[in-house]
Amino acid sequence: MERLSDPRKTIEIIKKYGFTFQKKFGQNFLIDEHVIRKIIAAAGVTKTDFVLEIGPGIGTLTQYLSEAAREVTAVEIDRKLLPILDETLDGCDNVQIVNADILKVDLKTLADEKNGGKPIKVVANLPYYITTPIIMALFESHVPVENITVMVQKEVAERMKARPGTKDYGALSLAVQYYAEPYLAANVPLNCFIPRPNVDSAVIRLTRHVEPPVYVEDERLLFGIIRASFNQRRKTLLNGLRNFDGIKADKEQILEAFKMSGIPENVRGETLDLGGFAKLANALTRLGIS
Ligand code: SAM
């Protein structure tokens, strides 16, 4: 099978099957071999790896993954793509297509069955409308993951890797960095896709920490504080926490927790690093707040 990274081949297949792109599924197919090779290199895929691909589309990235990996499972929601994948992945015997919504697949069982429970690699040109739910589901649901290497909206990649005190820093930066080490592998322009998306893209690799970089007694409280802090960006952290229903603490208790963790009263969430949020969460826990 000729490579679909050749735009002429992609157009030919699309015409042959009368396929119409569905915006609601975030369908923008890659047509650039250089970008595909960069994704696979950033993920470090080798012949010993099992790879989960999210949204294979017509199989463009899948063709290369099949060559690079031991085995690939590709989960695609759009059943109209199934006959196309039959043709484009003909001969790729190590690829299994699952027709499902990725958010409804039991990925832990999949990793157990396909990789003996060992950490898997996740590679995708993601449907942008569900980038954050997909990534958070992978981290939070205890799927053993070594790294997630994905094409996302450039702006989202910047938020994921942002450091405290910068304009892109927020709840997403903290959530991602609690679980993983982000690395921006490539910026990808609009003309690498059919159809062209409206936004620039980037490839980001998230390497799962073996242990989170900070210790927290109550993860739920940590993420509650983070949400409270960035819900009201212009407020001080103290006021953000006081107005947040998810935390049952009064002003004195919050001030006491600030003192215990060495955080100034007038601090704004956007300047506090993950270590600071963790200290504050642990202080609140010690005060009996949950
Ligand atoms: N991998 C292909 C490529 O790079 O050319 C296609 C990438 S396209 C940006 C995203 C793909 O994800 C589409 O094929 C779309 O149908 C699929 N998709 C969208 N929502 C999905 C979901 N909830 N579960 C699984 N696949 C989904």
PDB file of C-alpha atoms and ligand atoms in Angstrom:
ATOM      1  CA  MET A   1       0.000   0.000   0.000  1.00  0.00           C
ATOM      2  CA  GLU A   2       1.304   3.420  -0.896  1.00  0.00           C
ATOM      3  CA  ARG A   3       1.812   5.776   2.034  1.00  0.00           C
ATOM      4  CA  LEU A   4      -1.080   8.038   2.919  1.00  0.00           C
ATOM      5  CA  SER A   5       1.412  10.717   3.953  1.00  0.00           C
ATOM      6  CA  ASP A   6       1.497  11.463   0.224  1.00  0.00           C
ATOM      7  CA  PRO A   7      -1.370  13.977  -0.117  1.00  0.00           C
ATOM      8  CA  ARG A   8      -2.316  12.575  -3.539  1.00  0.00           C
ATOM      9  CA  LYS A   9      -2.882   9.141  -2.015  1.00  0.00           C
ATOM     10  CA  THR A  10      -5.006  10.587   0.802  1.00  0.00           C
ATOM     11  CA  ILE A  11      -7.157  12.511  -1.688  1.00  0.00           C
ATOM     12  CA  GLU A  12      -7.484   9.419  -3.885  1.00  0.00           C
ATOM     13  CA  ILE A  13      -8.731   7.266  -0.966  1.00  0.00           C
ATOM     14  CA  ILE A  14     -11.127   9.930   0.252  1.00  0.00           C
ATOM     15  CA  LYS A  15     -12.633  10.265  -3.224  1.00  0.00           C
ATOM     16  CA  LYS A  16     -12.778   6.527  -3.792  1.00  0.00           C
ATOM     17  CA  TYR A  17     -14.890   6.003  -0.658  1.00  0.00           C
ATOM     18  CA  GLY A  18     -16.831   9.288  -0.938  1.00  0.00           C
ATOM     19  CA  PHE A  19     -15.675  10.080   2.606  1.00  0.00           C
ATOM     20  CA  THR A  20     -16.862  13.354   4.096  1.00  0.00           C
ATOM     21  CA  PHE A  21     -14.877  14.905   6.968  1.00  0.00           C
ATOM     22  CA  GLN A  22     -16.775  15.243  10.212  1.00  0.00           C
ATOM     23  CA  LYS A  23     -15.992  18.385  12.139  1.00  0.00           C
ATOM     24  CA  LYS A  24     -17.654  16.972  15.242  1.00  0.00           C
ATOM     25  CA  PHE A  25     -15.001  14.223  15.331  1.00  0.00           C
ATOM     26  CA  GLY A  26     -12.087  16.643  14.872  1.00  0.00           C
ATOM     27  CA  GLN A  27     -11.040  15.027  11.613  1.00  0.00           C
ATOM     28  CA  ASN A  28      -7.872  16.615  10.219  1.00  0.00           C
ATOM     29  CA  PHE A  29      -5.673  14.008   8.614  1.00  0.00           C
ATOM     30  CA  LEU A  30      -1.887  14.259   8.486  1.00  0.00           C
ATOM     31  CA  ILE A  31      -0.231  14.523   5.081  1.00  0.00           C
ATOM     32  CA  ASP A  32       3.396  15.087   6.072  1.00  0.00           C
ATOM     33  CA  GLU A  33       5.823  12.211   6.453  1.00  0.00           C
ATOM     34  CA  HIS A  34       8.404  14.345   8.219  1.00  0.00           C
ATOM     35  CA  VAL A  35       5.923  15.177  11.011  1.00  0.00           C
ATOM     36  CA  ILE A  36       4.865  11.530  11.348  1.00  0.00           C
ATOM     37  CA  ARG A  37       8.486  10.426  11.723  1.00  0.00           C
ATOM     38  CA  LYS A  38       9.040  13.114  14.346  1.00  0.00           C
ATOM     39  CA  ILE A  39       6.052  11.870  16.374  1.00  0.00           C
ATOM     40  CA  ILE A  40       7.305   8.291  16.306  1.00  0.00           C
ATOM     41  CA  ALA A  41      10.870   9.319  17.154  1.00  0.00           C
ATOM     42  CA  ALA A  42       9.681  11.508  20.055  1.00  0.00           C
ATOM     43  CA  ALA A  43       7.648   8.592  21.430  1.00  0.00           C
ATOM     44  CA  GLY A  44      10.729   6.370  21.080  1.00  0.00           C
ATOM     45  CA  VAL A  45       8.680   3.550  19.556  1.00  0.00           C
ATOM     46  CA  THR A  46      10.633   0.313  19.051  1.00  0.00           C
ATOM     47  CA  LYS A  47       9.843  -3.242  17.986  1.00  0.00           C
ATOM     48  CA  THR A  48       9.305  -4.282  21.595  1.00  0.00           C
ATOM     49  CA  ASP A  49       6.509  -1.723  22.166  1.00  0.00           C
ATOM     50  CA  PHE A  50       2.768  -2.055  22.296  1.00  0.00           C
ATOM     51  CA  VAL A  51       1.238   1.235  21.117  1.00  0.00           C
ATOM     52  CA  LEU A  52      -2.266   2.536  21.645  1.00  0.00           C
ATOM     53  CA  GLU A  53      -3.275   4.918  18.868  1.00  0.00           C
ATOM     54  CA  ILE A  54      -6.283   7.170  19.417  1.00  0.00           C
ATOM     55  CA  GLY A  55      -8.225   8.035  16.257  1.00  0.00           C
ATOM     56  CA  PRO A  56      -6.370   6.422  13.339  1.00  0.00           C
ATOM     57  CA  GLY A  57      -8.513   8.238  10.745  1.00  0.00           C
ATOM     58  CA  ILE A  58      -7.665   6.648   7.390  1.00  0.00           C
ATOM     59  CA  GLY A  59      -4.558   5.030   8.896  1.00  0.00           C
ATOM     60  CA  THR A  60      -1.835   7.520   7.955  1.00  0.00           C
ATOM     61  CA  LEU A  61       0.108   7.437  11.232  1.00  0.00           C
ATOM     62  CA  THR A  62      -0.946   3.820  11.802  1.00  0.00           C
ATOM     63  CA  GLN A  63       0.960   2.647   8.715  1.00  0.00           C
ATOM     64  CA  TYR A  64       4.195   3.963  10.246  1.00  0.00           C
ATOM     65  CA  LEU A  65       3.369   2.729  13.751  1.00  0.00           C
ATOM     66  CA  SER A  66       2.782  -0.742  12.363  1.00  0.00           C
ATOM     67  CA  GLU A  67       6.336  -0.713  10.994  1.00  0.00           C
ATOM     68  CA  ALA A  68       7.935   0.715  14.133  1.00  0.00           C
ATOM     69  CA  ALA A  69       6.091  -1.162  16.913  1.00  0.00           C
ATOM     70  CA  ARG A  70       5.514  -4.756  17.946  1.00  0.00           C
ATOM     71  CA  GLU A  71       1.767  -4.322  18.110  1.00  0.00           C
ATOM     72  CA  VAL A  72      -0.733  -1.489  17.698  1.00  0.00           C
ATOM     73  CA  THR A  73      -4.325  -1.109  18.847  1.00  0.00           C
ATOM     74  CA  ALA A  74      -6.051   1.833  17.200  1.00  0.00           C
ATOM     75  CA  VAL A  75      -9.373   3.071  18.590  1.00  0.00           C
ATOM     76  CA  GLU A  76     -11.568   4.913  16.072  1.00  0.00           C
ATOM     77  CA  ILE A  77     -15.061   6.242  16.767  1.00  0.00           C
ATOM     78  CA  ASP A  78     -16.199   6.828  13.166  1.00  0.00           C
ATOM     79  CA  ARG A  79     -17.437   3.561  11.657  1.00  0.00           C
ATOM     80  CA  LYS A  80     -17.383   5.085   8.156  1.00  0.00           C
ATOM     81  CA  LEU A  81     -13.596   4.840   8.368  1.00  0.00           C
ATOM     82  CA  LEU A  82     -13.589   1.064   8.941  1.00  0.00           C
ATOM     83  CA  PRO A  83     -13.775  -0.066   5.287  1.00  0.00           C
ATOM     84  CA  ILE A  84     -11.070   2.464   4.424  1.00  0.00           C
ATOM     85  CA  LEU A  85      -8.790   1.171   7.200  1.00  0.00           C
ATOM     86  CA  ASP A  86      -9.350  -2.373   5.874  1.00  0.00           C
ATOM     87  CA  GLU A  87      -7.758  -1.285   2.618  1.00  0.00           C
ATOM     88  CA  THR A  88      -5.061   1.101   3.856  1.00  0.00           C
ATOM     89  CA  LEU A  89      -3.823  -1.263   6.580  1.00  0.00           C
ATOM     90  CA  ASP A  90      -4.012  -4.404   4.458  1.00  0.00           C
ATOM     91  CA  GLY A  91      -0.906  -6.409   5.356  1.00  0.00           C
ATOM     92  CA  CYS A  92      -0.343  -4.609   8.671  1.00  0.00           C
ATOM     93  CA  ASP A  93      -0.936  -7.783  10.642  1.00  0.00           C
ATOM     94  CA  ASN A  94       0.160  -6.318  13.968  1.00  0.00           C
ATOM     95  CA  VAL A  95      -2.621  -3.675  13.947  1.00  0.00           C
ATOM     96  CA  GLN A  96      -6.005  -4.186  15.563  1.00  0.00           C
ATOM     97  CA  ILE A  97      -8.762  -1.619  14.986  1.00  0.00           C
ATOM     98  CA  VAL A  98     -11.359  -1.103  17.707  1.00  0.00           C
ATOM     99  CA  ASN A  99     -14.482   0.815  16.695  1.00  0.00           C
ATOM    100  CA  ALA A 100     -15.291   2.725  19.888  1.00  0.00           C
ATOM    101  CA  ASP A 101     -15.227   6.017  21.715  1.00  0.00           C
ATOM    102  CA  ILE A 102     -11.821   6.180  23.398  1.00  0.00           C
ATOM    103  CA  LEU A 103     -13.416   7.648  26.540  1.00  0.00           C
ATOM    104  CA  LYS A 104     -15.473   4.472  26.930  1.00  0.00           C
ATOM    105  CA  VAL A 105     -12.741   1.887  26.405  1.00  0.00           C
ATOM    106  CA  ASP A 106     -11.367   0.021  29.430  1.00  0.00           C
ATOM    107  CA  LEU A 107      -7.742   0.936  28.789  1.00  0.00           C
ATOM    108  CA  LYS A 108      -6.404  -0.735  31.905  1.00  0.00           C
ATOM    109  CA  THR A 109      -7.728  -4.103  30.738  1.00  0.00           C
ATOM    110  CA  LEU A 110      -6.367  -3.412  27.245  1.00  0.00           C
ATOM    111  CA  ALA A 111      -2.880  -2.687  28.662  1.00  0.00           C
ATOM    112  CA  ASP A 112      -3.102  -5.852  30.782  1.00  0.00           C
ATOM    113  CA  GLU A 113      -4.091  -8.012  27.845  1.00  0.00           C
ATOM    114  CA  LYS A 114      -1.754  -6.544  25.257  1.00  0.00           C
ATOM    115  CA  ASN A 115       1.272  -5.669  27.329  1.00  0.00           C
ATOM    116  CA  GLY A 116       1.052  -7.866  30.401  1.00  0.00           C
ATOM    117  CA  GLY A 117       0.202  -4.782  32.497  1.00  0.00           C
ATOM    118  CA  LYS A 118       3.542  -3.128  31.632  1.00  0.00           C
ATOM    119  CA  PRO A 119       3.490   0.595  30.770  1.00  0.00           C
ATOM    120  CA  ILE A 120       2.279   1.275  27.232  1.00  0.00           C
ATOM    121  CA  LYS A 121       2.994   4.090  24.779  1.00  0.00           C
ATOM    122  CA  VAL A 122       0.131   6.213  23.543  1.00  0.00           C
ATOM    123  CA  VAL A 123       0.537   7.975  20.208  1.00  0.00           C
ATOM    124  CA  ALA A 124      -2.046  10.099  18.436  1.00  0.00           C
ATOM    125  CA  ASN A 125      -2.970  13.016  16.282  1.00  0.00           C
ATOM    126  CA  LEU A 126      -5.739  13.796  18.743  1.00  0.00           C
ATOM    127  CA  PRO A 127      -9.254  14.998  18.018  1.00  0.00           C
ATOM    128  CA  TYR A 128      -8.811  18.468  19.572  1.00  0.00           C
ATOM    129  CA  TYR A 129     -12.324  18.720  21.017  1.00  0.00           C
ATOM    130  CA  ILE A 130     -11.500  16.109  23.676  1.00  0.00           C
ATOM    131  CA  THR A 131      -7.748  16.572  24.230  1.00  0.00           C
ATOM    132  CA  THR A 132      -7.957  17.280  27.961  1.00  0.00           C
ATOM    133  CA  PRO A 133     -10.529  14.574  28.868  1.00  0.00           C
ATOM    134  CA  ILE A 134      -8.465  11.962  27.005  1.00  0.00           C
ATOM    135  CA  ILE A 135      -5.190  12.901  28.679  1.00  0.00           C
ATOM    136  CA  MET A 136      -6.679  13.238  32.154  1.00  0.00           C
ATOM    137  CA  ALA A 137      -8.514   9.910  31.759  1.00  0.00           C
ATOM    138  CA  LEU A 138      -5.206   8.227  30.874  1.00  0.00           C
ATOM    139  CA  PHE A 139      -3.483   9.702  33.919  1.00  0.00           C
ATOM    140  CA  GLU A 140      -6.271   9.377  36.458  1.00  0.00           C
ATOM    141  CA  SER A 141      -7.611   5.936  35.671  1.00  0.00           C
ATOM    142  CA  HIS A 142      -4.384   4.125  36.575  1.00  0.00           C
ATOM    143  CA  VAL A 143      -3.682   2.909  33.060  1.00  0.00           C
ATOM    144  CA  PRO A 144       0.004   1.913  33.045  1.00  0.00           C
ATOM    145  CA  VAL A 145       1.509   4.465  30.663  1.00  0.00           C
ATOM    146  CA  GLU A 146       5.151   5.141  29.810  1.00  0.00           C
ATOM    147  CA  ASN A 147       4.545   8.154  27.636  1.00  0.00           C
ATOM    148  CA  ILE A 148       1.826   9.924  25.670  1.00  0.00           C
ATOM    149  CA  THR A 149       3.042  11.562  22.473  1.00  0.00           C
ATOM    150  CA  VAL A 150       0.325  13.545  20.807  1.00  0.00           C
ATOM    151  CA  MET A 151      -0.525  16.245  18.330  1.00  0.00           C
ATOM    152  CA  VAL A 152      -2.551  18.913  20.088  1.00  0.00           C
ATOM    153  CA  GLN A 153      -3.511  22.521  19.540  1.00  0.00           C
ATOM    154  CA  LYS A 154      -0.310  24.579  19.907  1.00  0.00           C
ATOM    155  CA  GLU A 155      -1.912  26.753  22.564  1.00  0.00           C
ATOM    156  CA  VAL A 156      -2.816  23.665  24.608  1.00  0.00           C
ATOM    157  CA  ALA A 157       0.760  22.346  24.345  1.00  0.00           C
ATOM    158  CA  GLU A 158       2.001  25.683  25.659  1.00  0.00           C
ATOM    159  CA  ARG A 159      -0.398  25.531  28.596  1.00  0.00           C
ATOM    160  CA  MET A 160       0.674  21.975  29.423  1.00  0.00           C
ATOM    161  CA  LYS A 161       4.340  22.891  29.738  1.00  0.00           C
ATOM    162  CA  ALA A 162       3.929  26.410  31.188  1.00  0.00           C
ATOM    163  CA  ARG A 163       5.868  27.406  34.308  1.00  0.00           C
ATOM    164  CA  PRO A 164       4.550  29.535  37.216  1.00  0.00           C
ATOM    165  CA  GLY A 165       4.267  33.265  36.581  1.00  0.00           C
ATOM    166  CA  THR A 166       3.713  32.961  32.822  1.00  0.00           C
ATOM    167  CA  LYS A 167       0.481  33.795  31.007  1.00  0.00           C
ATOM    168  CA  ASP A 168      -0.132  30.194  29.939  1.00  0.00           C
ATOM    169  CA  TYR A 169       0.251  28.759  33.453  1.00  0.00           C
ATOM    170  CA  GLY A 170      -2.917  27.313  34.931  1.00  0.00           C
ATOM    171  CA  ALA A 171      -4.818  24.274  36.176  1.00  0.00           C
ATOM    172  CA  LEU A 172      -3.893  22.245  33.073  1.00  0.00           C
ATOM    173  CA  SER A 173      -0.148  22.927  33.561  1.00  0.00           C
ATOM    174  CA  LEU A 174      -0.329  21.753  37.164  1.00  0.00           C
ATOM    175  CA  ALA A 175      -2.451  18.682  36.440  1.00  0.00           C
ATOM    176  CA  VAL A 176      -0.201  17.556  33.582  1.00  0.00           C
ATOM    177  CA  GLN A 177       3.032  18.277  35.469  1.00  0.00           C
ATOM    178  CA  TYR A 178       1.813  16.406  38.548  1.00  0.00           C
ATOM    179  CA  TYR A 179       1.607  13.255  36.447  1.00  0.00           C
ATOM    180  CA  ALA A 180       4.219  13.761  33.737  1.00  0.00           C
ATOM    181  CA  GLU A 181       7.213  15.603  32.327  1.00  0.00           C
ATOM    182  CA  PRO A 182       6.176  17.563  29.209  1.00  0.00           C
ATOM    183  CA  TYR A 183       8.490  18.007  26.208  1.00  0.00           C
ATOM    184  CA  LEU A 184       7.562  19.982  23.121  1.00  0.00           C
ATOM    185  CA  ALA A 185       8.774  17.847  20.203  1.00  0.00           C
ATOM    186  CA  ALA A 186       7.630  19.956  17.221  1.00  0.00           C
ATOM    187  CA  ASN A 187       5.504  22.839  16.067  1.00  0.00           C
ATOM    188  CA  VAL A 188       3.304  21.835  13.166  1.00  0.00           C
ATOM    189  CA  PRO A 189       1.809  24.285  10.660  1.00  0.00           C
ATOM    190  CA  LEU A 190      -1.692  24.180   9.165  1.00  0.00           C
ATOM    191  CA  ASN A 191      -0.587  22.872   5.780  1.00  0.00           C
ATOM    192  CA  CYS A 192       0.425  19.481   7.209  1.00  0.00           C
ATOM    193  CA  PHE A 193      -3.258  18.443   7.392  1.00  0.00           C
ATOM    194  CA  ILE A 194      -6.260  17.786   5.151  1.00  0.00           C
ATOM    195  CA  PRO A 195      -8.503  19.676   5.740  1.00  0.00           C
ATOM    196  CA  ARG A 196      -6.460  22.503   7.246  1.00  0.00           C
ATOM    197  CA  PRO A 197      -7.416  23.153  10.870  1.00  0.00           C
ATOM    198  CA  ASN A 198      -8.112  26.718  12.048  1.00  0.00           C
ATOM    199  CA  VAL A 199      -5.357  26.606  14.649  1.00  0.00           C
ATOM    200  CA  ASP A 200      -1.642  25.817  14.757  1.00  0.00           C
ATOM    201  CA  SER A 201      -0.615  22.480  16.213  1.00  0.00           C
ATOM    202  CA  ALA A 202       2.263  21.003  18.181  1.00  0.00           C
ATOM    203  CA  VAL A 203       3.537  17.573  19.132  1.00  0.00           C
ATOM    204  CA  ILE A 204       3.998  17.153  22.858  1.00  0.00           C
ATOM    205  CA  ARG A 205       5.399  14.170  24.723  1.00  0.00           C
ATOM    206  CA  LEU A 206       4.270  13.585  28.295  1.00  0.00           C
ATOM    207  CA  THR A 207       6.547  11.137  30.079  1.00  0.00           C
ATOM    208  CA  ARG A 208       4.736   9.681  33.064  1.00  0.00           C
ATOM    209  CA  HIS A 209       6.501  10.207  36.395  1.00  0.00           C
ATOM    210  CA  VAL A 210       7.130   6.955  38.236  1.00  0.00           C
ATOM    211  CA  GLU A 211       6.212   8.888  41.399  1.00  0.00           C
ATOM    212  CA  PRO A 212       4.609  12.354  41.381  1.00  0.00           C
ATOM    213  CA  PRO A 213       7.270  15.060  41.953  1.00  0.00           C
ATOM    214  CA  VAL A 214       5.502  16.199  45.148  1.00  0.00           C
ATOM    215  CA  TYR A 215       3.914  14.269  47.981  1.00  0.00           C
ATOM    216  CA  VAL A 216       0.260  14.997  48.803  1.00  0.00           C
ATOM    217  CA  GLU A 217      -1.883  13.204  51.314  1.00  0.00           C
ATOM    218  CA  ASP A 218      -5.131  14.079  49.559  1.00  0.00           C
ATOM    219  CA  GLU A 219      -4.930  14.377  45.752  1.00  0.00           C
ATOM    220  CA  ARG A 220      -8.586  15.365  45.495  1.00  0.00           C
ATOM    221  CA  LEU A 221      -7.969  18.326  47.802  1.00  0.00           C
ATOM    222  CA  LEU A 222      -4.862  19.339  45.825  1.00  0.00           C
ATOM    223  CA  PHE A 223      -6.836  19.482  42.576  1.00  0.00           C
ATOM    224  CA  GLY A 224      -9.716  21.253  44.358  1.00  0.00           C
ATOM    225  CA  ILE A 225      -7.348  23.997  45.521  1.00  0.00           C
ATOM    226  CA  ILE A 226      -5.840  24.290  42.050  1.00  0.00           C
ATOM    227  CA  ARG A 227      -9.288  24.641  40.478  1.00  0.00           C
ATOM    228  CA  ALA A 228     -10.347  27.210  43.065  1.00  0.00           C
ATOM    229  CA  SER A 229      -7.192  29.172  42.449  1.00  0.00           C
ATOM    230  CA  PHE A 230      -7.601  29.449  38.684  1.00  0.00           C
ATOM    231  CA  ASN A 231     -11.395  29.750  38.606  1.00  0.00           C
ATOM    232  CA  GLN A 232     -10.966  33.337  39.689  1.00  0.00           C
ATOM    233  CA  ARG A 233      -7.699  34.313  38.118  1.00  0.00           C
ATOM    234  CA  ARG A 234      -7.620  37.926  39.201  1.00  0.00           C
ATOM    235  CA  LYS A 235      -8.351  37.162  42.852  1.00  0.00           C
ATOM    236  CA  THR A 236      -5.738  36.317  45.461  1.00  0.00           C
ATOM    237  CA  LEU A 237      -5.493  32.616  46.308  1.00  0.00           C
ATOM    238  CA  LEU A 238      -6.966  33.373  49.727  1.00  0.00           C
ATOM    239  CA  ASN A 239     -10.144  34.857  48.210  1.00  0.00           C
ATOM    240  CA  GLY A 240     -10.308  32.134  45.587  1.00  0.00           C
ATOM    241  CA  LEU A 241     -10.308  29.510  48.330  1.00  0.00           C
ATOM    242  CA  ARG A 242     -12.827  31.357  50.490  1.00  0.00           C
ATOM    243  CA  ASN A 243     -15.296  31.524  47.599  1.00  0.00           C
ATOM    244  CA  PHE A 244     -14.868  27.916  46.582  1.00  0.00           C
ATOM    245  CA  ASP A 245     -17.649  25.541  47.634  1.00  0.00           C
ATOM    246  CA  GLY A 246     -15.429  22.483  47.252  1.00  0.00           C
ATOM    247  CA  ILE A 247     -13.367  23.443  50.345  1.00  0.00           C
ATOM    248  CA  LYS A 248     -14.996  23.612  53.736  1.00  0.00           C
ATOM    249  CA  ALA A 249     -12.567  25.910  55.516  1.00  0.00           C
ATOM    250  CA  ASP A 250     -13.082  29.363  57.018  1.00  0.00           C
ATOM    251  CA  LYS A 251     -10.749  32.328  56.554  1.00  0.00           C
ATOM    252  CA  GLU A 252      -8.791  31.669  59.779  1.00  0.00           C
ATOM    253  CA  GLN A 253      -8.152  28.050  58.859  1.00  0.00           C
ATOM    254  CA  ILE A 254      -6.984  29.026  55.387  1.00  0.00           C
ATOM    255  CA  LEU A 255      -4.684  31.700  56.840  1.00  0.00           C
ATOM    256  CA  GLU A 256      -3.293  29.160  59.300  1.00  0.00           C
ATOM    257  CA  ALA A 257      -2.599  26.738  56.445  1.00  0.00           C
ATOM    258  CA  PHE A 258      -0.830  29.540  54.524  1.00  0.00           C
ATOM    259  CA  LYS A 259       1.350  30.199  57.562  1.00  0.00           C
ATOM    260  CA  MET A 260       2.137  26.505  58.057  1.00  0.00           C
ATOM    261  CA  SER A 261       3.255  26.199  54.442  1.00  0.00           C
ATOM    262  CA  GLY A 262       5.206  29.482  54.338  1.00  0.00           C
ATOM    263  CA  ILE A 263       2.957  31.018  51.688  1.00  0.00           C
ATOM    264  CA  PRO A 264       2.359  34.812  51.801  1.00  0.00           C
ATOM    265  CA  GLU A 265      -1.259  35.865  52.419  1.00  0.00           C
ATOM    266  CA  ASN A 266      -1.544  37.924  49.260  1.00  0.00           C
ATOM    267  CA  VAL A 267      -0.175  35.259  46.894  1.00  0.00           C
ATOM    268  CA  ARG A 268      -1.900  34.722  43.534  1.00  0.00           C
ATOM    269  CA  GLY A 269      -2.329  31.174  42.301  1.00  0.00           C
ATOM    270  CA  GLU A 270      -0.554  31.876  39.036  1.00  0.00           C
ATOM    271  CA  THR A 271       2.768  32.434  40.844  1.00  0.00           C
ATOM    272  CA  LEU A 272       2.600  29.337  43.047  1.00  0.00           C
ATOM    273  CA  ASP A 273       4.392  26.210  41.849  1.00  0.00           C
ATOM    274  CA  LEU A 274       3.249  22.605  42.268  1.00  0.00           C
ATOM    275  CA  GLY A 275       5.340  22.258  45.439  1.00  0.00           C
ATOM    276  CA  GLY A 276       3.539  25.276  46.948  1.00  0.00           C
ATOM    277  CA  PHE A 277       0.096  23.882  46.138  1.00  0.00           C
ATOM    278  CA  ALA A 278       1.115  20.521  47.619  1.00  0.00           C
ATOM    279  CA  LYS A 279       2.348  22.140  50.860  1.00  0.00           C
ATOM    280  CA  LEU A 280      -0.909  24.067  51.169  1.00  0.00           C
ATOM    281  CA  ALA A 281      -3.011  20.952  50.542  1.00  0.00           C
ATOM    282  CA  ASN A 282      -1.057  19.006  53.172  1.00  0.00           C
ATOM    283  CA  ALA A 283      -1.410  21.856  55.699  1.00  0.00           C
ATOM    284  CA  LEU A 284      -5.187  21.932  55.161  1.00  0.00           C
ATOM    285  CA  THR A 285      -5.298  18.152  55.590  1.00  0.00           C
ATOM    286  CA  ARG A 286      -3.403  18.489  58.882  1.00  0.00           C
ATOM    287  CA  LEU A 287      -6.046  21.010  59.984  1.00  0.00           C
ATOM    288  CA  GLY A 288      -8.705  18.389  59.294  1.00  0.00           C
ATOM    289  CA  ILE A 289      -9.987  20.005  56.061  1.00  0.00           C
ATOM    290  CA  SER A 290     -10.980  17.727  53.191  1.00  0.00           C
TER     291      SER A 290
HETATM  292  N1  SAM B   1      -4.600   9.695  12.958  1.00  0.00           N
HETATM  293  C1  SAM B   1      -5.201  10.294  11.782  1.00  0.00           C
HETATM  294  C2  SAM B   1      -4.188  11.195  11.127  1.00  0.00           C
HETATM  295  O1  SAM B   1      -3.245  11.610  11.801  1.00  0.00           O
HETATM  296  O2  SAM B   1      -4.338  11.503   9.948  1.00  0.00           O
HETATM  297  C3  SAM B   1      -6.480  11.056  12.117  1.00  0.00           C
HETATM  298  C4  SAM B   1      -6.373  12.132  13.182  1.00  0.00           C
HETATM  299  S1  SAM B   1      -7.812  13.129  13.360  1.00  0.00           S
HETATM  300  C5  SAM B   1      -7.106  14.602  14.007  1.00  0.00           C
HETATM  301  C6  SAM B   1      -8.638  12.508  14.820  1.00  0.00           C
HETATM  302  C7  SAM B   1      -9.276  11.132  14.678  1.00  0.00           C
HETATM  303  O3  SAM B   1      -9.893  10.771  15.926  1.00  0.00           O
HETATM  304  C8  SAM B   1     -10.382  11.047  13.646  1.00  0.00           C
HETATM  305  O4  SAM B   1     -10.203   9.905  12.852  1.00  0.00           O
HETATM  306  C9  SAM B   1     -11.673  10.943  14.455  1.00  0.00           C
HETATM  307  O5  SAM B   1     -12.710  10.268  13.801  1.00  0.00           O
HETATM  308  C10 SAM B   1     -11.160  10.206  15.690  1.00  0.00           C
HETATM  309  N2  SAM B   1     -11.970  10.428  16.901  1.00  0.00           N
HETATM  310  C11 SAM B   1     -12.675  11.523  17.258  1.00  0.00           C
HETATM  311  N3  SAM B   1     -13.272  11.369  18.446  1.00  0.00           N
HETATM  312  C12 SAM B   1     -12.933  10.119  18.886  1.00  0.00           C
HETATM  313  C13 SAM B   1     -13.237   9.369  20.058  1.00  0.00           C
HETATM  314  N4  SAM B   1     -14.020   9.872  21.024  1.00  0.00           N
HETATM  315  N5  SAM B   1     -12.742   8.122  20.158  1.00  0.00           N
HETATM  316  C14 SAM B   1     -11.954   7.592  19.175  1.00  0.00           C
HETATM  317  N6  SAM B   1     -11.630   8.260  18.053  1.00  0.00           N
HETATM  318  C15 SAM B   1     -12.105   9.514  17.900  1.00  0.00           C
END
